[in-house]
Amino acid sequence: MIRVKNLYHSYTNDSNYAVKDVSFEISKGEIFGFLGPSGAGKSTTQKILIGLLQLQRGEVSIDGKDIRNANRKLFNSIGVSFERANVYKKLTGIENLSFFAQMFSVPTEDPLKLLKMVGLQDAASKKASSYSKGMLQRLVFARSMINNPSIWFLDEPTSGLDPTTTSVIKDIIRNRQKQGATVFLTTHNMHIAEELCDRVAFITNGEISAIDSPRSLKLKYGEKRVIVEHIEAGELTKEELSLTEEANKERLSSIISAGKIETMHTQEASLEDIFIKLTGKELK
Amino acid sequence: MRRLLGLLSKDFTVAYRNYFFLIVFVVAALLIAATVFLVPEQLSTGTGILYTLDEVDSSLAKPVIALFEGHKEYKRLDSKEAIVEQMKKNKNTVGIVIYEEQEQLRFEVIMQGFENERSKNAMALTLESLANIGQLQAESIETVLLDKDMDYGKIAFNKSIVPLLLLNEPIMLGFIFLATLIFMEREEDTIKAYMVTPGRIKEYLLSKIILMMVLSLISTILITVFTVGIDVNWLMLIAITIAGSWFSSCMAMLLGSFFDSISKAMIWILGISLVLSVPMAAYFVPSFSPAYLTVIPTYDLMFALREAVFPGTNPAVMYRSILILAALGAIMYAMSVLSYKRSLARD
């Protein structure tokens, strides 16, 4: 559905690249997470994909169409939820959605239905200038669904939202995926990515360092460990042991043989741990 | 078409909620009230001349007295003292004492003290010619009127300034309005949301231009009807207003594409507004037409508006102005579309 090959972009038109040799493919119906810290090149890549930045070097095709030659009608099948709450503050929530509905030449969703989905039905007739940050974020998210997009770009869709609303947003994304939407999710929130994404790409300094499913990444790069609480010499002892290192494996066998285990938990590396391990950077 | 209607609906709503329409109505009402009730119908800017005859042979002074009596600005008093007393009361006067010396007319000029050298010289030359009035051959000076029907002097002063109001209020105010609207949307970053729809930049900008044209027309019609009346060349007045609004809107859009906030652009907005206003200096003195003034598009526009409001016999200025404004607007519109695409890529 989305194909990116050897993508480069420089804001200064020199070899100082914000995005460097980025390649990936996203299948139809897939949720693809694009993960990285601020300034890593996530937004630049997304802006090129949605046409807000000119393609300088490389190849990008969406739904089989080269974006260099794409007609603006392509946007009828694309939805974009921006991280910044870029809505008309002088218009109400429903006026914002109704306006954007008129910009598409395909059947659109009922604006009120979308506002209900994100819990803004009571504020539908209020001016956006009176909305809180979280409400604005939900309005932007709702707006991105107005044209029933089959390709959906989400930039930090849960930023600034409370856990309950975050859960609602995640459910909506999953439901859209079930209906066949392809999702390009840009985030630095590893928990969201881990829960939603079929595959993720790690990007730092404009370059992709890994692309795989969260599970595969964890299996490939995460160290399997176990935490054991057991009685030894009459006292409760807690130990964290690797399941791959020989000495630790022998120690675990001896603890099990002794038969005095109180608790034992396997420890999986989080996606964030893998990211730090692969890129040497934290997600901020 | 559906998209353009959607954009128009949005822009008109945003303009209404930003009080653009209210501002247009209020400013138009204030200008109408000032024009009708405050600005005088007749305005005299001439200097009054107070004169007296001091022991002059009546036959020698007769031609001069006859000349003075033909002008209402000239007033004869009994003595030099009376002149000085009157001059102290009215600072817009000069005095002349006419006396005789060796059978020749002589003049003593009494001035207020603030007159510049040019005025003093002009007065001296005038009096010198009066002293030799018997040798002056008026028939040697022939005045040719290129347009005998054109007599703007018959128009009441308060009505004669209406074309200036029409130039300043709807067109220049439109420039400020559009700049405000553009920068407000830039700060909201809504253009990015629009650019990920099938909508095009040219439709986005066109909608705003149409809004400004409507605001300009409302203002023009209100001011014209309530000051001059309905006896104007409406077709041309509307066409010129649309052309003027198109020009100023396109200029504001082009300017808006180079800056990301109104505070950064303010110096340019004010500077350009000032330059566009400069031709007003030539409104009451059409003979003052240096090239640097006439190249400013508002110069022709100003006289085109006057021609439409007070139909005369110079329709050429209207057609010329419409064509020039339409062409300049089209160039700036095309540049704006390109510039917006570039500025979006910069952000």
XYZ file of C-alpha atoms in Angstrom, chain B residues 121-291:
171
model
C 7.852 86.603 -3.996
C 4.477 85.736 -5.532
C 2.915 88.726 -3.837
C 5.734 91.004 -5.016
C 5.345 89.852 -8.622
C 1.579 90.316 -8.484
C 1.881 93.834 -7.134
C 4.577 94.701 -9.652
C 2.219 93.768 -12.452
C -0.554 95.761 -10.781
C 1.703 98.777 -10.673
C 1.944 98.515 -14.448
C -1.621 97.439 -14.926
C -2.133 99.848 -17.748
C 0.463 97.997 -19.857
C -0.907 94.524 -19.119
C -2.478 92.967 -22.181
C -4.910 90.345 -20.925
C -5.872 89.384 -24.445
C -2.341 88.065 -25.000
C -3.029 85.262 -22.526
C -5.246 82.577 -23.979
C -6.626 79.736 -21.907
C -7.591 76.518 -23.728
C -9.812 74.004 -21.973
C -9.242 70.454 -23.167
C -12.490 69.332 -21.594
C -15.123 72.000 -21.313
C -17.661 69.688 -19.681
C -15.338 68.599 -16.939
C -15.884 70.827 -13.990
C -15.181 69.027 -10.756
C -15.107 72.424 -9.122
C -18.908 72.413 -9.074
C -18.971 69.352 -6.828
C -19.454 70.103 -3.144
C -16.184 69.666 -1.261
C -17.537 67.034 1.129
C -18.725 64.939 -1.818
C -15.561 65.461 -3.776
C -13.570 63.545 -1.149
C -15.748 60.422 -1.539
C -13.461 58.790 -4.131
C -10.625 59.096 -1.602
C -12.773 57.337 0.992
C -13.611 54.631 -1.531
C -9.930 54.175 -2.256
C -8.896 54.142 1.354
C -11.664 52.351 3.198
C -12.711 49.320 1.120
C -9.472 48.700 -0.726
C -6.833 49.567 1.807
C -8.861 48.147 4.687
C -9.223 44.960 2.631
C -5.445 44.777 2.474
C -5.243 44.866 6.276
C -8.175 42.435 6.687
C -6.719 39.845 4.366
C -3.290 40.056 5.946
C -4.954 39.524 9.346
C -6.947 36.535 8.094
C -3.946 34.915 6.451
C -1.719 35.273 9.495
C -4.447 34.022 11.808
C -4.699 30.829 9.743
C -0.931 30.575 9.560
C -0.733 30.653 13.322
C -3.472 28.015 13.537
C -1.547 25.963 10.951
C -4.851 25.006 9.347
C -3.492 25.310 5.826
C -1.606 22.035 6.381
C -4.857 20.282 7.229
C -6.359 21.741 4.045
C -3.372 20.650 1.970
C -3.975 16.980 2.813
C -7.391 17.167 1.164
C -7.984 17.274 -2.598
C -8.317 21.070 -2.249
C -5.868 23.308 -4.091
C -3.991 26.411 -2.987
C -5.560 28.483 -5.759
C -9.074 27.711 -4.467
C -7.982 28.433 -0.905
C -6.674 31.875 -1.906
C -9.531 32.645 -4.289
C -12.089 32.176 -1.522
C -10.367 34.830 0.574
C -10.201 37.219 -2.367
C -13.948 36.839 -2.969
C -14.577 37.574 0.724
C -12.530 40.771 0.457
C -14.362 41.789 -2.718
C -17.710 41.409 -0.964
C -16.504 43.463 2.023
C -15.188 46.134 -0.349
C -18.451 46.246 -2.294
C -20.510 46.569 0.891
C -18.352 49.458 2.023
C -18.294 51.143 -1.407
C -22.058 50.909 -1.887
C -22.829 52.195 1.615
C -20.440 55.134 1.410
C -21.510 56.086 -2.116
C -25.271 55.873 -1.539
C -25.216 57.819 1.720
C -22.839 60.559 0.575
C -23.146 61.082 -3.166
C -26.459 59.318 -3.796
C -27.417 56.861 -6.490
C -26.597 58.963 -9.522
C -23.232 57.373 -10.232
C -21.868 54.990 -12.852
C -22.619 51.859 -10.810
C -21.377 49.361 -13.346
C -17.973 50.984 -13.505
C -17.864 51.710 -9.793
C -18.493 48.037 -8.981
C -16.002 46.899 -11.631
C -13.323 49.283 -10.328
C -13.959 48.266 -6.705
C -13.658 44.586 -7.635
C -10.452 45.284 -9.577
C -9.030 47.326 -6.686
C -9.951 44.672 -4.157
C -8.467 41.945 -6.362
C -5.206 43.920 -6.588
C -4.919 44.687 -2.873
C -5.961 41.138 -1.838
C -3.410 39.530 -4.123
C -0.747 41.871 -2.796
C -1.665 41.006 0.805
C -1.575 37.286 -0.013
C 1.810 37.544 -1.642
C 3.125 39.477 1.323
C 1.583 36.934 3.706
C 3.443 34.090 2.035
C 6.820 35.505 3.065
C 6.172 35.818 6.795
C 4.934 33.460 9.467
C 3.385 36.031 11.813
C 1.637 39.369 11.518
C 4.141 41.029 13.850
C 6.986 40.199 11.463
C 4.993 41.468 8.484
C 3.585 44.568 10.180
C 6.314 46.928 9.035
C 5.711 45.788 5.440
C 1.928 46.050 5.783
C 2.242 49.621 7.040
C 4.926 50.515 4.514
C 2.961 49.201 1.543
C -0.244 50.853 2.814
C 1.651 54.127 3.016
C 3.060 53.809 -0.508
C -0.393 52.968 -1.874
C -1.788 56.054 -0.129
C 0.807 58.474 -1.508
C -1.116 59.193 -4.772
C -3.870 60.780 -2.656
C -1.605 63.807 -2.477
C -2.370 64.439 -6.143
C -6.142 64.164 -5.836
C -6.855 67.868 -5.458
C -3.883 68.892 -7.569
C -4.054 66.710 -10.685
C -1.304 68.768 -12.274
C 1.012 67.350 -9.609
C 1.780 64.111 -11.392
C 5.444 63.141 -11.187
C 6.289 59.730 -12.646
